[in-house]
Amino acid sequence: MTRLLVLYYSRTGNTEKMAKAVAEGARSVMGMDVELNYYMSLEELVGYDAMVVGVATYHHDMPVTFKSYFEEAAVKNVNLKGKTGAAFGSYGWSGEAPKLILEILKNKFEMNVTEPPLSIKYTPDQIGLDKCFGLGRRVAESLIPRT
Ligand SMILES: Cc1cc2nc3c(=O)[nH]c(=O)nc-3n(C[C@H](O)[C@H](O)[C@H](O)COP(=O)(O)O)c2cc1C
């Protein structure tokens, strides 16, 4: 099985709705083992082939918990090189968080990032949820080896 993690932070539920749709999209791809969670230990993180991170923007930044999480991963030399990374999140007016996450995944952890950040203003409507589903599906499909 190919393993994909959707790891998210959401205070009022908007990014959580996005995360559920991303996970659903990934699950629509055959052979995909998808975990949806707001926490994952660093030891377990290395067991995933892809990490799709969902973060709401607060104070023009990513959540402090995620900042510390990635700092700890860097200090402990957690090896994510070559794994697939993507990011999304709800925002109100500036929406920096998913972009910041992608920069870290790509530049610090040398993950393979192909999708641009997916940002949705406040609560996702059906069109937004479809975009989230599409993101999850495309990331999952990219993990399936072509024969
Ligand atoms: C105290 C506070 C600070 C915020 N700061 C920002 C911000 O700097 N930029 C932005 O785009 N949205 C900001 N927002 C809006 C949130 O990103 C938005 O409400 C989002 O939908 C929350 O997602 P969540 O329900 O997943 O937590 C802020 C909201 C609050 C309550």
XYZ file of N, CA and C and ligand atoms in Angstrom:
472
model
N 0.837 -1.207 0.000
C 0.000 0.000 0.000
C 0.876 1.262 0.000
N 0.406 2.257 -0.702
C 1.072 3.554 -0.685
C 0.420 4.383 0.414
N 1.225 5.054 1.205
C 0.668 5.752 2.382
C 0.720 7.268 2.215
N -0.423 7.880 2.424
C -0.537 9.347 2.298
C -1.126 9.918 3.579
N -0.476 10.944 4.090
C -0.936 11.585 5.322
C -1.508 12.970 5.023
N -2.697 13.236 5.550
C -3.237 14.595 5.522
C -3.156 15.096 6.961
N -2.245 16.027 7.188
C -1.985 16.548 8.533
C -2.481 17.987 8.568
N -3.351 18.328 9.516
C -3.951 19.661 9.435
C -4.071 20.363 10.783
N -4.228 21.684 10.689
C -4.503 22.517 11.860
C -5.686 23.404 11.516
N -6.695 23.393 12.364
C -7.884 24.196 12.110
C -8.500 24.596 13.432
N -8.707 25.906 13.636
C -9.278 26.349 14.918
C -10.787 26.376 14.869
N -11.349 26.817 13.758
C -12.815 26.961 13.700
C -13.455 26.017 12.682
N -12.672 25.080 12.151
C -13.257 24.014 11.328
C -13.181 24.193 9.825
N -12.754 25.368 9.350
C -12.739 25.581 7.901
C -11.674 24.732 7.201
N -10.471 24.765 7.722
C -9.398 23.949 7.125
C -9.687 22.465 7.340
N -10.372 22.150 8.433
C -10.732 20.748 8.674
C -11.664 20.224 7.577
N -12.608 21.066 7.166
C -13.518 20.663 6.075
C -12.707 20.406 4.806
N -11.738 21.287 4.553
C -10.863 21.114 3.382
C -10.086 19.798 3.516
N -9.567 19.557 4.714
C -8.736 18.361 4.942
C -9.525 17.079 4.672
N -10.780 17.077 5.103
C -11.618 15.888 4.889
C -11.823 15.637 3.400
N -12.019 16.727 2.634
C -12.220 16.581 1.187
C -10.925 16.143 0.491
N -9.788 16.664 0.955
C -8.493 16.246 0.393
C -8.304 14.741 0.635
N -8.597 14.300 1.858
C -8.437 12.881 2.200
C -9.375 12.013 1.361
N -10.594 12.503 1.168
C -11.568 11.761 0.357
C -11.043 11.597 -1.083
N -10.489 12.682 -1.617
C -9.927 12.634 -2.971
C -8.797 11.614 -3.061
N -7.949 11.609 -2.058
C -6.826 10.662 -2.052
C -7.344 9.229 -1.931
N -8.385 9.048 -1.126
C -8.939 7.702 -0.938
C -9.629 7.180 -2.192
N -9.969 8.078 -3.106
C -10.647 7.648 -4.335
C -9.658 6.980 -5.298
N -8.378 7.004 -4.949
C -7.364 6.355 -5.791
C -7.070 4.965 -5.214
N -7.147 3.980 -6.063
C -6.948 2.576 -5.642
C -5.563 2.352 -5.038
N -5.507 1.584 -3.992
C -4.209 1.203 -3.413
C -3.637 2.247 -2.479
N -4.475 3.225 -2.087
C -3.970 4.313 -1.257
C -4.426 4.124 0.190
N -3.478 4.154 1.096
C -3.785 4.087 2.518
C -3.692 5.520 3.047
N -4.838 6.121 3.383
C -4.867 7.549 3.724
C -5.168 7.755 5.205
N -4.322 8.552 5.856
C -4.530 8.896 7.262
C -4.840 10.392 7.358
N -5.895 10.716 8.066
C -6.280 12.122 8.277
C -6.124 12.406 9.763
N -5.258 13.360 10.104
C -5.010 13.581 11.528
C -4.497 14.998 11.782
N -4.662 15.469 13.018
C -4.114 16.775 13.361
C -2.774 16.641 14.071
N -2.344 15.400 14.287
C -1.012 15.186 14.873
C -0.402 13.895 14.344
N 0.894 13.923 14.172
C 1.609 12.701 13.788
C 3.004 12.777 14.397
N 3.412 11.711 15.079
C 4.758 11.745 15.673
C 5.794 11.738 14.554
N 6.953 12.328 14.830
C 8.007 12.399 13.813
C 8.483 11.001 13.426
N 8.456 10.083 14.386
C 8.886 8.709 14.112
C 7.972 8.063 13.067
N 6.667 8.359 13.203
C 5.704 7.756 12.265
C 5.683 8.469 10.915
N 6.038 9.742 10.940
C 5.980 10.564 9.728
C 6.798 9.968 8.585
N 7.946 9.410 8.919
C 8.826 8.869 7.879
C 8.220 7.648 7.170
N 7.176 7.095 7.747
C 6.537 5.922 7.138
C 5.574 6.273 6.017
N 5.385 7.574 5.766
C 4.433 7.981 4.717
C 5.159 8.339 3.422
N 4.501 8.069 2.308
C 5.074 8.409 0.993
C 4.763 9.850 0.626
N 3.679 10.370 1.180
C 3.301 11.756 0.880
C 2.687 12.407 2.102
N 2.932 13.716 2.220
C 2.357 14.482 3.321
C 1.664 15.708 2.724
N 0.363 15.805 2.958
C -0.387 16.960 2.486
C -0.792 17.737 3.736
N -0.276 18.960 3.854
C -0.434 19.718 5.096
C -1.504 20.803 4.939
N -2.456 20.813 5.854
C -3.507 21.818 5.843
C -3.345 22.772 7.008
N -3.179 24.068 6.711
C -2.983 25.042 7.787
C -3.751 26.330 7.526
N -4.510 26.743 8.519
C -5.179 28.041 8.453
C -4.143 29.121 8.731
N -4.366 30.311 8.173
C -3.453 31.434 8.436
C -3.953 32.245 9.630
N -3.092 32.408 10.634
C -3.373 33.295 11.766
C -2.175 34.231 11.925
N -2.447 35.517 12.005
C -1.397 36.529 12.187
C -0.309 36.408 11.112
N -0.732 36.274 9.876
C 0.173 36.225 8.716
C 1.195 35.096 8.798
N 0.842 34.041 9.476
C 1.835 32.992 9.688
C 1.186 31.620 9.728
N 2.032 30.593 9.770
C 1.541 29.243 10.003
C 1.366 29.067 11.516
N 0.581 28.100 11.947
C 0.393 27.899 13.388
C 1.719 27.581 14.085
N 1.862 28.103 15.292
C 3.093 27.904 16.067
C 3.401 26.412 16.233
N 2.362 25.611 16.423
C 2.576 24.172 16.626
C 3.269 23.553 15.408
N 2.915 24.021 14.217
C 3.537 23.477 13.013
C 4.974 23.968 12.868
N 5.178 25.231 13.249
C 6.533 25.779 13.189
C 7.459 24.940 14.079
N 7.023 24.687 15.315
C 7.843 23.903 16.243
C 8.015 22.474 15.724
N 6.959 21.945 15.145
C 6.992 20.567 14.639
C 8.087 20.415 13.583
N 8.117 21.346 12.622
C 9.112 21.255 11.553
C 10.513 21.609 12.060
N 10.566 22.500 13.056
C 11.879 22.816 13.646
C 12.452 21.576 14.324
N 11.594 20.871 15.050
C 12.049 19.654 15.725
C 12.471 18.596 14.701
N 11.700 18.500 13.622
C 12.044 17.533 12.564
C 13.414 17.861 11.963
N 13.679 19.162 11.804
C 14.964 19.575 11.228
C 16.106 19.252 12.193
N 15.898 19.566 13.478
C 16.935 19.299 14.489
C 17.239 17.803 14.560
N 16.181 17.000 14.448
C 16.361 15.541 14.554
C 16.728 14.897 13.222
N 16.959 15.747 12.213
C 17.325 15.243 10.877
C 16.349 14.201 10.342
N 15.077 14.444 10.527
C 14.061 13.528 9.980
C 14.171 13.581 8.450
N 14.335 12.422 7.857
C 14.598 12.375 6.416
C 13.300 12.227 5.603
N 12.920 13.330 4.948
C 11.697 13.314 4.133
C 12.043 13.498 2.649
N 13.321 13.465 2.350
C 13.805 13.730 0.992
C 13.138 12.803 -0.033
N 12.635 13.415 -1.102
C 12.048 12.620 -2.188
C 10.599 12.237 -1.976
N 10.078 12.446 -0.757
C 8.663 12.173 -0.534
C 7.865 13.314 -1.157
N 6.577 13.071 -1.373
C 5.754 14.103 -2.009
C 5.108 14.999 -0.957
N 5.109 16.303 -1.222
C 4.504 17.257 -0.293
C 3.532 18.184 -1.000
N 2.501 18.589 -0.279
C 1.537 19.564 -0.804
C 0.942 20.311 0.384
N 0.299 21.457 0.101
C -0.259 22.244 1.207
C -1.521 22.984 0.786
N -2.387 23.191 1.774
C -3.643 23.901 1.543
C -4.055 24.570 2.848
N -5.085 25.431 2.764
C -5.578 26.014 4.003
C -6.614 27.096 3.783
N -7.396 27.325 4.804
C -8.381 28.401 4.781
C -7.722 29.688 5.272
N -8.224 30.820 4.799
C -7.665 32.105 5.213
C -8.763 33.162 5.189
N -8.420 34.357 5.688
C -9.384 35.438 5.697
C -9.037 36.547 4.727
N -7.776 36.977 4.710
C -7.418 38.110 3.848
C -6.002 38.030 3.267
N -5.099 37.309 3.868
C -3.740 37.286 3.303
C -3.279 35.870 2.941
N -3.558 34.896 3.792
C -3.357 33.486 3.455
C -1.930 33.014 3.231
N -0.991 33.420 4.074
C 0.415 33.044 3.873
C 0.741 31.584 4.218
N -0.014 30.990 5.158
C 0.434 29.728 5.771
C 0.753 28.581 4.795
N -0.129 28.234 3.852
C 0.199 27.096 2.981
C 1.471 27.325 2.155
N 1.668 28.587 1.750
C 2.867 28.905 0.959
C 4.133 28.709 1.812
N 4.069 29.156 3.062
C 5.213 28.994 3.968
C 5.521 27.514 4.198
N 4.466 26.734 4.344
C 4.646 25.287 4.551
C 5.347 24.675 3.333
N 4.862 25.023 2.150
C 5.461 24.451 0.935
C 6.940 24.803 0.807
N 7.286 26.028 1.180
C 8.699 26.435 1.109
C 9.562 25.538 1.997
N 9.053 25.255 3.186
C 9.812 24.410 4.116
C 9.923 22.980 3.580
N 8.795 22.440 3.103
C 8.815 21.058 2.603
C 9.798 20.925 1.449
N 9.791 21.945 0.580
C 10.612 21.884 -0.624
C 12.090 22.201 -0.328
N 12.319 23.318 0.349
C 13.695 23.798 0.503
C 14.442 23.194 1.691
N 13.753 22.961 2.777
C 14.442 22.385 3.937
C 14.471 20.852 3.853
N 13.311 20.262 3.547
C 13.243 18.798 3.599
C 13.412 18.127 2.234
N 13.613 18.942 1.192
C 13.853 18.415 -0.161
C 12.766 17.441 -0.608
N 11.537 17.812 -0.257
C 10.411 16.988 -0.710
C 10.054 17.383 -2.135
N 9.326 16.492 -2.782
C 8.920 16.707 -4.158
C 7.576 17.455 -4.154
N 7.621 18.723 -4.563
C 6.408 19.552 -4.524
C 6.022 19.939 -5.950
N 4.850 19.511 -6.384
C 4.438 19.847 -7.755
C 3.190 20.730 -7.774
N 2.350 20.586 -6.752
C 1.095 21.344 -6.715
C 1.306 22.718 -6.063
N 0.700 23.780 -6.618
C 0.747 25.071 -5.925
C -0.114 25.002 -4.653
N 0.093 25.928 -3.713
C -0.738 25.899 -2.499
C -2.207 26.138 -2.847
N -3.094 25.418 -2.190
C -4.533 25.612 -2.420
C -5.116 26.383 -1.232
N -5.529 27.627 -1.488
C -6.061 28.471 -0.417
C -7.523 28.793 -0.691
N -8.339 28.716 0.351
C -9.767 29.025 0.211
C -10.175 30.012 1.296
N -10.877 31.050 0.869
C -11.291 32.105 1.800
C -12.408 31.599 2.716
N -12.167 31.668 4.010
C -13.111 31.227 5.041
C -13.672 29.835 4.767
N -14.992 29.653 4.860
C -15.565 28.305 4.765
C -15.645 27.847 3.305
N -15.109 26.676 3.009
C -15.152 26.228 1.609
C -16.573 25.906 1.159
N -16.954 26.386 -0.037
C -18.244 25.990 -0.615
C -18.015 24.720 -1.428
N -19.035 24.266 -2.146
C -18.907 22.999 -2.866
C -17.791 23.062 -3.917
N -17.665 24.229 -4.562
C -16.609 24.365 -5.579
C -15.238 24.225 -4.907
N -15.113 24.845 -3.742
C -13.854 24.758 -2.995
C -13.574 23.327 -2.554
N -14.612 22.649 -2.080
C -14.420 21.267 -1.629
C -14.034 20.367 -2.803
N -14.589 20.655 -3.980
C -14.212 19.884 -5.173
C -12.741 20.112 -5.514
N -12.282 21.343 -5.316
C -10.858 21.630 -5.572
C -9.986 20.838 -4.596
N -10.446 20.759 -3.347
C -9.697 20.000 -2.334
C -9.659 18.516 -2.703
N -10.801 18.000 -3.110
C -10.890 16.601 -3.535
C -9.889 16.362 -4.675
N -9.872 17.292 -5.627
C -8.978 17.189 -6.787
C -7.512 17.193 -6.368
N -7.177 18.042 -5.405
C -5.794 18.090 -4.925
C -5.389 16.736 -4.336
N -6.252 16.200 -3.468
C -5.951 14.903 -2.840
C -5.812 13.806 -3.888
N -6.679 13.836 -4.851
C -6.661 12.806 -5.891
C -5.389 12.901 -6.751
N -5.047 14.128 -7.145
C -3.856 14.291 -7.999
C -2.577 13.885 -7.264
N -2.475 14.275 -6.001
C -1.275 13.895 -5.235
C -1.199 12.374 -5.121
N -2.338 11.738 -4.826
C -2.359 10.268 -4.699
C -2.011 9.607 -6.035
N -2.568 10.125 -7.104
C -2.291 9.540 -8.432
C -0.808 9.650 -8.781
N -0.189 10.753 -8.344
C 1.227 10.951 -8.675
C 2.116 9.924 -7.977
N 1.570 9.238 -6.974
C 2.364 8.254 -6.226
C 2.290 6.864 -6.832
N 1.306 6.673 -7.707
C 1.112 5.349 -8.299
C 2.112 5.175 -9.445
N 2.962 4.156 -9.358
C 3.941 3.980 -10.427
C 3.264 3.641 -11.753
N 3.698 4.302 -12.812
C 3.132 4.031 -14.137
C 3.805 2.801 -14.716
N 3.009 1.927 -15.346
C 3.592 0.704 -15.908
C 3.689 0.823 -17.426
C -7.082 36.238 15.556
C -7.172 35.922 14.083
C -6.113 36.254 13.242
C -6.184 35.991 11.868
N -5.131 36.349 11.058
C -5.236 36.150 9.709
C -4.190 36.575 8.850
O -3.177 37.118 9.263
N -4.348 36.359 7.520
C -5.460 35.758 6.992
O -5.535 35.552 5.792
N -6.463 35.349 7.799
C -6.386 35.515 9.133
N -7.401 35.101 9.960
C -8.602 34.467 9.375
C -8.535 32.937 9.422
O -7.453 32.452 8.641
C -9.857 32.372 8.861
O -10.904 32.669 9.774
C -9.821 30.891 8.570
O -11.010 30.514 7.911
C -9.653 30.056 9.832
O -9.518 28.716 9.466
P -9.814 27.511 10.480
O -11.325 27.460 10.690
O -9.354 26.293 9.763
O -9.081 27.769 11.747
C -7.346 35.351 11.329
C -8.405 35.023 12.194
C -8.335 35.304 13.552
C -9.495 34.936 14.446
